[in-house]
XYZ file of C-alpha atoms in Angstrom:
503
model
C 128.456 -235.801 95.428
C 128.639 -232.621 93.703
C 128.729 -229.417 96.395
C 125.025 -228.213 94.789
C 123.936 -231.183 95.360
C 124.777 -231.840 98.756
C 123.962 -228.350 99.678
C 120.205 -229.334 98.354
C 120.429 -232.475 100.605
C 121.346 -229.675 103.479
C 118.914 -227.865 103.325
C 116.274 -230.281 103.718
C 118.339 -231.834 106.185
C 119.803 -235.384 104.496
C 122.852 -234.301 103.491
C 123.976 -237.304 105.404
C 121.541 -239.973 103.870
C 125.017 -240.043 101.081
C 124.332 -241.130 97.301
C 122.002 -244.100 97.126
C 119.220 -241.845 98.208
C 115.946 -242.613 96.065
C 114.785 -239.044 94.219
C 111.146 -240.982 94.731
C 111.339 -240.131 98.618
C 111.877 -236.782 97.955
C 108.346 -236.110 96.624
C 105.630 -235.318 98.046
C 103.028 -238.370 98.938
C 100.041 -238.944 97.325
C 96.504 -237.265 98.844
C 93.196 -238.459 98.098
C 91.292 -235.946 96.347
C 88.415 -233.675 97.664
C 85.277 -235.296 96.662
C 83.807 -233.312 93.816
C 80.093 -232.268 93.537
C 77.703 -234.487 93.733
C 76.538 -235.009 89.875
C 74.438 -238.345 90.726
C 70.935 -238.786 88.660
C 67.958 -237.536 90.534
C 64.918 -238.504 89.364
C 61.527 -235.918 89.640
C 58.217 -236.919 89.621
C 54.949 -235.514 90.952
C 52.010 -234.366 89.480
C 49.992 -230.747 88.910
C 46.288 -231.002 89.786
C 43.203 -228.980 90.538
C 41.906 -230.779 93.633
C 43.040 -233.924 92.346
C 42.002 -233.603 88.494
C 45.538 -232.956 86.452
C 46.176 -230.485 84.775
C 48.401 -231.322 81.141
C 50.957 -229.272 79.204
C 52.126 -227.795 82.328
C 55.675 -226.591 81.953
C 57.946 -228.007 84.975
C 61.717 -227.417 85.392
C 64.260 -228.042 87.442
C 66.264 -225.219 86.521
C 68.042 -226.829 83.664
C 65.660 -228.767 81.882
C 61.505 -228.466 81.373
C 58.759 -230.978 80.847
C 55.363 -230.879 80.089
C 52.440 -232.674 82.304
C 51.153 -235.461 80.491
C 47.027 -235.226 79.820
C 46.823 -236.567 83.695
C 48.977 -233.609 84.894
C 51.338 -236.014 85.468
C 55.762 -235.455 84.258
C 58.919 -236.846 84.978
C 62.081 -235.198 84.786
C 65.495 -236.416 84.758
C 67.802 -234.231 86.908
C 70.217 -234.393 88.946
C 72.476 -233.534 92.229
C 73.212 -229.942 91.833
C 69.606 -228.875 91.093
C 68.202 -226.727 93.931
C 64.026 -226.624 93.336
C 61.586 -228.457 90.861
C 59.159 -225.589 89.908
C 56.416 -225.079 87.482
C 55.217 -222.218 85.019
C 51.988 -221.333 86.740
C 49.442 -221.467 83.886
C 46.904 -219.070 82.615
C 43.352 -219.145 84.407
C 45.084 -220.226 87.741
C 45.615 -218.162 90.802
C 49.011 -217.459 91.418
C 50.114 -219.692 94.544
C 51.768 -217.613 97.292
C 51.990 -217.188 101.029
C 51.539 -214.281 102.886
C 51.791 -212.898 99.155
C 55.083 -214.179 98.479
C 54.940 -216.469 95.348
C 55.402 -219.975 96.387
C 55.496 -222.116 92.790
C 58.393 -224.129 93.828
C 59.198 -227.132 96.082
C 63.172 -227.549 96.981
C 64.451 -230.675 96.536
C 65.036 -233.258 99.179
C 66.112 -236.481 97.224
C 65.660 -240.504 98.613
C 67.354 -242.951 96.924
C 68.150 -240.549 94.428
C 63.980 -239.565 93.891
C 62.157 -237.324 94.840
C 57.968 -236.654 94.451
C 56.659 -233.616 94.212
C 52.860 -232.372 93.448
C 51.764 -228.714 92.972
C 48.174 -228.068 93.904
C 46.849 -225.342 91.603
C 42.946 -223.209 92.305
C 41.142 -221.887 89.255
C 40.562 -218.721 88.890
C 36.985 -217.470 89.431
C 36.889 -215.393 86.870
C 39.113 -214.990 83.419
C 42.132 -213.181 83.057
C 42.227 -212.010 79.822
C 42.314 -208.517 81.644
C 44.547 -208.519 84.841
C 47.284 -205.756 86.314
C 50.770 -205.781 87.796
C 52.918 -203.501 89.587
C 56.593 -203.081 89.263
C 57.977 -201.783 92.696
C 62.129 -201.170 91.859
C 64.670 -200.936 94.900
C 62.157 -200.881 97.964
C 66.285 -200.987 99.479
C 66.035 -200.664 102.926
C 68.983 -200.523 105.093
C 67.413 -199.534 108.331
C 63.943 -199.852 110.772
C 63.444 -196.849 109.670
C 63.625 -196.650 106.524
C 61.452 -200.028 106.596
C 58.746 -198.046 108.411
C 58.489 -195.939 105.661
C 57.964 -198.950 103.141
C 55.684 -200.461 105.696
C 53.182 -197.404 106.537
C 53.651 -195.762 103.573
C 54.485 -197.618 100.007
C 52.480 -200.851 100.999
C 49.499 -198.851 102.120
C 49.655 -196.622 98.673
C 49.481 -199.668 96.779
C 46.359 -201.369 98.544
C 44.759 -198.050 97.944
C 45.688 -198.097 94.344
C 44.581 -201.831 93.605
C 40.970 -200.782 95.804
C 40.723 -198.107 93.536
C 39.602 -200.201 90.783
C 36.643 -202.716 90.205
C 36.188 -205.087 93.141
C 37.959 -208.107 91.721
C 40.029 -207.044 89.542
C 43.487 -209.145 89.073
C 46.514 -207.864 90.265
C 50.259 -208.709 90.973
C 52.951 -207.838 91.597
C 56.986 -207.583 90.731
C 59.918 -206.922 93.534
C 62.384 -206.110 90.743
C 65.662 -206.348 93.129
C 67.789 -204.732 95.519
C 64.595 -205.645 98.444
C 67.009 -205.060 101.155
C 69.914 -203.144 101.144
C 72.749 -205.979 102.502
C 70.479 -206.181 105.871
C 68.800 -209.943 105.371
C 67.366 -209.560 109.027
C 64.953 -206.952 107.221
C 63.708 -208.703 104.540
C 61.168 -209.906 107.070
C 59.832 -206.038 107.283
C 59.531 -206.293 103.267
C 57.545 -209.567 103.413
C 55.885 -207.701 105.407
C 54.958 -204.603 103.203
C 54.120 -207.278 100.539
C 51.606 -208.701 102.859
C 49.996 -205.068 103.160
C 49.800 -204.226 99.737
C 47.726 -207.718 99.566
C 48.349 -209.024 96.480
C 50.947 -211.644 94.992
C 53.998 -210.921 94.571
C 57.049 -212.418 92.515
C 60.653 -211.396 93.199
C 64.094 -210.307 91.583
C 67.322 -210.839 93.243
C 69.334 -207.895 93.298
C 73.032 -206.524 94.066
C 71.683 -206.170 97.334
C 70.067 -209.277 98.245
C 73.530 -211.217 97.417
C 75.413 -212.972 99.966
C 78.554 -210.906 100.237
C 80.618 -213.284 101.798
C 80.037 -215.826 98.465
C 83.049 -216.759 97.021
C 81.274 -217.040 93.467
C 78.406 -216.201 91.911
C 77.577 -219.803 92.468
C 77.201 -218.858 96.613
C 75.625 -215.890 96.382
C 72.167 -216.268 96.144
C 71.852 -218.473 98.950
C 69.273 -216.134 101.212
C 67.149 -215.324 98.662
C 66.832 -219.078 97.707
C 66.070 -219.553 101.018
C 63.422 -217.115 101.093
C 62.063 -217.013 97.755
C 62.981 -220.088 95.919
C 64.618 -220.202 92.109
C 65.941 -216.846 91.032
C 64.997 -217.637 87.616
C 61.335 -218.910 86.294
C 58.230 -217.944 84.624
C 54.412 -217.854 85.032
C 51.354 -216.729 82.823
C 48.518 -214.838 83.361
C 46.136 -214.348 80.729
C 48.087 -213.777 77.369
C 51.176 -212.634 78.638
C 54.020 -214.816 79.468
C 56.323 -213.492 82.607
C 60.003 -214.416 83.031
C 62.209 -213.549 85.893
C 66.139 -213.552 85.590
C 68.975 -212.940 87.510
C 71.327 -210.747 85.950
C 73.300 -209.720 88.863
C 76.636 -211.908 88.355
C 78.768 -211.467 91.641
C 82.852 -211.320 90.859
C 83.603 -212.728 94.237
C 84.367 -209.642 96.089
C 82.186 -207.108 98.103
C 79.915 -205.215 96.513
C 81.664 -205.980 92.620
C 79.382 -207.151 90.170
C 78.494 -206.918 86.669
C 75.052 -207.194 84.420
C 75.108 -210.578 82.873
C 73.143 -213.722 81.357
C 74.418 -216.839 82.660
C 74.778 -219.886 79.960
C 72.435 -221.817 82.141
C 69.793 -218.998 81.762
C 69.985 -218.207 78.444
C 69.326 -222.251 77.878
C 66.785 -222.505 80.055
C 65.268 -219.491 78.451
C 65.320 -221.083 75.292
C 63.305 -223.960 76.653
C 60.754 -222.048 78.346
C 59.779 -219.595 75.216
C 59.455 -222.731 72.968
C 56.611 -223.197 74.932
C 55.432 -219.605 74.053
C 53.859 -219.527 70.489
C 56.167 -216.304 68.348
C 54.009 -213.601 68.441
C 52.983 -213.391 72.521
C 53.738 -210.890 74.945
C 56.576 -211.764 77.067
C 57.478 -210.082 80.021
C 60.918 -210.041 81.092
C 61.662 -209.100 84.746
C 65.503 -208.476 86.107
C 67.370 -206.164 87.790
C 70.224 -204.559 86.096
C 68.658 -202.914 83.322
C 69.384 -204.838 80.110
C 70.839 -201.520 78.667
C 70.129 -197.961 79.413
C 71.103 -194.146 77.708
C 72.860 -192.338 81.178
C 76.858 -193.307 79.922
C 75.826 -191.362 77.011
C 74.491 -188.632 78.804
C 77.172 -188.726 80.927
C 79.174 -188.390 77.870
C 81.423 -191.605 79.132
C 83.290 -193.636 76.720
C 82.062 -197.014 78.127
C 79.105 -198.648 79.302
C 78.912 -199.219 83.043
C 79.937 -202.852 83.585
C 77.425 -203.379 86.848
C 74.755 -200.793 84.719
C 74.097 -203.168 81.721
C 73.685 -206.220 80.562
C 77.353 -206.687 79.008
C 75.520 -210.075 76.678
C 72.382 -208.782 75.869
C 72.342 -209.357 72.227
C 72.126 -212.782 72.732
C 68.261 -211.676 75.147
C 67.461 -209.458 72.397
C 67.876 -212.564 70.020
C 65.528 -215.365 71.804
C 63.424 -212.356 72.636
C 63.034 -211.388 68.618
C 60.214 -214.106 67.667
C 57.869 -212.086 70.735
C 56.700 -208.804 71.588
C 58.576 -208.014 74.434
C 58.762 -205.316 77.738
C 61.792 -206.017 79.801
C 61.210 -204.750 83.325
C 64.602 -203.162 85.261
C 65.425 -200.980 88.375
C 68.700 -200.221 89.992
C 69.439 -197.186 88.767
C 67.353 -194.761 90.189
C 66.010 -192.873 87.466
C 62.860 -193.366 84.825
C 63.837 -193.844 81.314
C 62.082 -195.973 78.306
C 64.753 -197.889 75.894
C 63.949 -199.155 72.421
C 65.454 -201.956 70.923
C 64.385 -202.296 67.712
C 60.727 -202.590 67.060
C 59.537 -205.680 69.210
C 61.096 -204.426 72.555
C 60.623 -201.790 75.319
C 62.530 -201.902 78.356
C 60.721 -199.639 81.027
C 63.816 -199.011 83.191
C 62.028 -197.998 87.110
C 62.594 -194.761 89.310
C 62.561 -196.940 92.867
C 60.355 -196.906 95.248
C 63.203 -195.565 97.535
C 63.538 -192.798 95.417
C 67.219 -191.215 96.468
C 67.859 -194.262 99.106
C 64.920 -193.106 101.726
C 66.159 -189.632 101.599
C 63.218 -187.368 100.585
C 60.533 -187.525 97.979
C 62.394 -188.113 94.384
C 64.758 -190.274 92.807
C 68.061 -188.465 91.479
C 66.447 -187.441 88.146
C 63.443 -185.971 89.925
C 61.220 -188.930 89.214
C 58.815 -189.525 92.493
C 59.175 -192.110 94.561
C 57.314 -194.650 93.336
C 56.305 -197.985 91.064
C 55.058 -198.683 87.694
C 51.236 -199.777 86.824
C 50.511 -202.118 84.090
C 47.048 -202.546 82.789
C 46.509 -205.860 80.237
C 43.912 -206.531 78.312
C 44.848 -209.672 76.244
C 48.485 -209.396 74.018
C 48.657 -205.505 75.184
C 49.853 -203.629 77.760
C 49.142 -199.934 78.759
C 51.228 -198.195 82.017
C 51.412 -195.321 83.659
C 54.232 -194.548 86.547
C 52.303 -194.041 90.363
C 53.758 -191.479 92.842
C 53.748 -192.793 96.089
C 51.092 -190.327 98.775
C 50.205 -188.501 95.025
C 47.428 -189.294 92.606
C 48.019 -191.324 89.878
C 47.156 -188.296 87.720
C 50.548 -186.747 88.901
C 52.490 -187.252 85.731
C 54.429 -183.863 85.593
C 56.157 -180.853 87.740
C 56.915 -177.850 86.313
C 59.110 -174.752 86.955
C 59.127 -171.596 86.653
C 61.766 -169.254 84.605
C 65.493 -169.314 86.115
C 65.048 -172.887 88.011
C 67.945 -174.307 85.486
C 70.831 -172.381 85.276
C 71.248 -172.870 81.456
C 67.738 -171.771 80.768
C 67.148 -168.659 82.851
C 64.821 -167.422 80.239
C 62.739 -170.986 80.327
C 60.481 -172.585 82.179
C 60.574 -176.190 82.464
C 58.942 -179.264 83.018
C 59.880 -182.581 84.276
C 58.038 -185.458 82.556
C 59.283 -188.625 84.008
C 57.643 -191.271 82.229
C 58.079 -189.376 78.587
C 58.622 -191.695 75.944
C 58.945 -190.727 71.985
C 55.378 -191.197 71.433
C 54.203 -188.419 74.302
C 53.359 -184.719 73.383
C 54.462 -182.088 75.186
C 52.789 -178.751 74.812
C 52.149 -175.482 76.893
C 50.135 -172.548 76.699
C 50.410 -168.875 77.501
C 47.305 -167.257 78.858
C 45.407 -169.767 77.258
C 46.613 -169.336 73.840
C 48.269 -172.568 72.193
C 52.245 -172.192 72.072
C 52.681 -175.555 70.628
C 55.942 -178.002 71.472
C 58.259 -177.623 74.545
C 62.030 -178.469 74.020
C 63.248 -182.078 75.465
C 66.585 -181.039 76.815
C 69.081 -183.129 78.818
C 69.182 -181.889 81.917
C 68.981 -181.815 86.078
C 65.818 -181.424 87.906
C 65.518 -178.132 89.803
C 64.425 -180.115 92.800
C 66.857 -182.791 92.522
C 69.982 -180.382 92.689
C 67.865 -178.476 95.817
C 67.938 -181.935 97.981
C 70.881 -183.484 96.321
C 73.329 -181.048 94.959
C 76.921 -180.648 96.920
C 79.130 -182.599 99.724
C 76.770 -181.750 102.426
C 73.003 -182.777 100.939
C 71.226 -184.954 101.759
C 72.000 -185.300 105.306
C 71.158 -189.143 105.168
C 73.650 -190.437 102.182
C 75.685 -187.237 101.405
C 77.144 -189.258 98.566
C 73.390 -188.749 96.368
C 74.173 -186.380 93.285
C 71.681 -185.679 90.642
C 71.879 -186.901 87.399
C 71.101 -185.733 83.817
C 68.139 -186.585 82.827
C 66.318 -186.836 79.298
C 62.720 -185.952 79.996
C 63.073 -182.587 80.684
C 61.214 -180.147 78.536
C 61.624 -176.482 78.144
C 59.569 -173.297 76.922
C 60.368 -169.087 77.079
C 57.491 -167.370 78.054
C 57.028 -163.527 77.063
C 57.485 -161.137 79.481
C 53.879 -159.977 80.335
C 52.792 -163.927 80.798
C 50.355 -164.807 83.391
C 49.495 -168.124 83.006
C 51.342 -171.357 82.022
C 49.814 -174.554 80.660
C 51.921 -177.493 80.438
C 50.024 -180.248 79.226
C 51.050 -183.718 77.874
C 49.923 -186.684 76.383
C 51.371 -190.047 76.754
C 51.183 -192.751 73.666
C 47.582 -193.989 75.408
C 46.048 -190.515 74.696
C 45.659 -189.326 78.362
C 46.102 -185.887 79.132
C 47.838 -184.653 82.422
C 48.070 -180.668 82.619
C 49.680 -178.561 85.267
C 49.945 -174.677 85.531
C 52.791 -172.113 86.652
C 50.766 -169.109 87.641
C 53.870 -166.121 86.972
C 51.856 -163.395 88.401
C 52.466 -164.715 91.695
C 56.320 -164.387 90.790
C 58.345 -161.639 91.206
């Protein structure tokens, strides 16, 4: 026996065994493999009815794959294992099923002999709704009882008095565009809650912090807002408009790291769904992570925030390209309107947190608040709501000195600005014309947020460059200053700076 060899014998203690030893009892023994997931046939049947009568052409999915109802409301679907819920596109002229508020479209699936049955009950509407709103409230994010107080007593209640403000009947919903919680699931009972205030139906959007942490995929980490709020990606219709959710949060598998993406299963599904939507429509696409946004650029950063974007959203922009399309986003905090080229808007959300609960603005110096959007047939008109403020509060103005870089200028904040939006002023009355759009901070956000110490609550809030602020140099003898703007739906909002009251 050579001397390496018996020293390997040694060390596994047979150097004594000698030379017939057989090399086959020196491997390891066979295991029996970890059973795999389960990808047995399922088969899904049920039936969509309006007390009893079906309802046909009915789009039902299971997540992967979608059916129509046959002309007795009736489908069958295929599926298998791994699919969570069976779920339907709620159709136009139906109310929107929910409970407590919360959307309920979905049934989860409990399989028997590899079947399962399940029928969706559907009410018609009393009316048509052809005309119909929907609110987009971005990164309610609470993190605390209080700060869940605050959406209780003071958001929700805003909301109900916005939606009584119009005609008795008039259609609403609404949108929970992510981040409902901020990692506390034991408070997303205080936002079901809120949703129940506001009173009208609402749809959610998982975001970064409504994942479970602890997930060691993606795969995992939905898992409590399945629980509580079924599929994380569907549609419904109301009226014209088609409405898709998605989930582009994709967790890496370690606290708190994610990035903006599409999964392959969406993006299929997606397909499917629109092919039910004839080219031409309004679709309305709710996630997140806002499918792209301006601030790197602002920020003057060489790349594009990995969890900021949507890293693959060419391939959205390219199912999305046969429709006329507004994408709906929060997460980040600030207001901004993104064009892509002439068939989308993305209306990325200042949060109805504002700064994370810390005082009355997001970090560009956009109020807390949501966005309104009023449909009537294939178009949509919006307007952003202040929270406690009227909906006529549009703009906030400063006076000359506020910004450092202008201490000759007034300024103006105009948070829901978008290219087609004048913004003028006038001196004692007399026309000046144009203000400058600038990139800049808001005054007030660098008073509440500016330094290591401010705010108090999350010293870590900064503010951040915005690109709806407007400027203007009064002459010296001024007295009174006009700022007045229009948005693209012709409606005026004004507000003055009165500089004799300045020293």
């Amino acid at each position: 026996m050579s001397q390496k060899r018996r020293t390997f014998l040694k060390s596994l203690g047979l150097a004594g065994v000698g030379f017939t030893l057989s090399p086959n009892l020196l491997q390891a023994q066979p295991t029996k493999p970890a059973k795999g997931k389960d990808l047995s046939i399922v088969s899904l049947s049920g039936k969509v009815h309006n007390g009893g009568k079906g309802i046909a052409g009915v789009a039902v999915t299971d997540g992967y794959n979608i059916v129509l109802t046959d002309a007795s409301g009736k489908y069958e679907l295929e599926s298998n294992a791994t699919a969570e819920f069976v779920y339907l596109s709620v159709p136009r002229g139906y109310e929107l099923p929910n409970e407590n508020s919360i959307a309920r479209f979905y049934q989860r699936i409990k399989p028997s002999r590899n079947r399962f049955k399940a029928d969706f009950a559907l009410q018609k509407l009393a009316q048509d709704d052809t005309k119909h709103n929907f609110v987009v409230w971005a990164d309610p994010q609470i993190i605390s009882e209080a700060d869940a107080e605050e959406l209780k007593t003071k958001t929700a209640p805003d909301l109900k008095q916005l939606v009584n403000s119009y005609p008795a009947n008039t259609l609403f919903h609404g949108i929970g565009c992510g981040d409902l919680v901020w990692d506390k699931f034991e408070l997303f009972e205080d936002y079901q809650q809120a949703v129940a205030t506001a009173g009208i139906p609402f749809y959610q959007v998982i975001g970064n912090h409504d994942m479970n942490l602890d997930a060691r995929t993606d795969d995992g980490s939905a898992e409590k807002f399945k629980e509580l709020f079924g599929p994380t990606y569907y549609s419904f219709n109301r009226g014209d408009i088609h409405y898709v959710v998605l989930d582009d949060v994709f967790f890496i598998g370690t606290a708190k790291k994610y990035i903006g993406y599409l999964t392959e299963r969406q993006l299929e599904w997606l397909e499917q769904d629109l092919a039910n939507v004839k080219p031409g429509s309004t679709v309305v696409v709710n996630v997140h992570i806002p499918v792209y946004t301006h601030q790197h650029l602002r920020n003057k950063e060489k790349e594009e925030p990995m969890g900021g974007v949507v890293s693959n959203r060419k391939e959205l922009y390219r199912i999305l390209k046969p429709y006329k399309a507004h994408i709906m986003s929060g997460h980040t905090h600030f207001n901004e309107k993104i064009f892509e080229g002439d068939n989308v808007i993305e209306h990325v959300h200042g949060t109805v947190c504002g700064a994370w609960w810390t005082g009355p603005i997001c970090y560009d110096g956009t109020p807390n608040g949501y966005g309104v959007y009023e449909v009537d047939g294939p178009e949509v008109r919006w307007y952003y709501k202040s929270t406690g403020l009227p909906k006529e509060h549009q703009v906030r103005a400063y006076p000359a000195g506020s910004v450092p870089e202008k201490p000759k200028h007034i300024a103006a904040n105009v948070w829901n600005w978008d290219p087609e939006w004048k913004v003028e002023w006038l001196e004692d009355g007399k026309d000046m014309g144009s203000m400058e759009r600038i990139t800049a901070l808001d005054p007030l956000s660098v008073e509440l947020h500016a330094g290591a110490t401010k705010p108090a609550k999350h010293k870590w809030v900064e503010p951040l460059l915005t690109n709806h602020m407007f400027f203007a140099q009064p002459s010296a003898n001024a007295k009174l200053i006009t700022i007045r703007a229009t948005d693209r739906f012709k409606q005026v909002f004004t507000t003055q700076l009165d500089l004799s009251q300045q020293s």
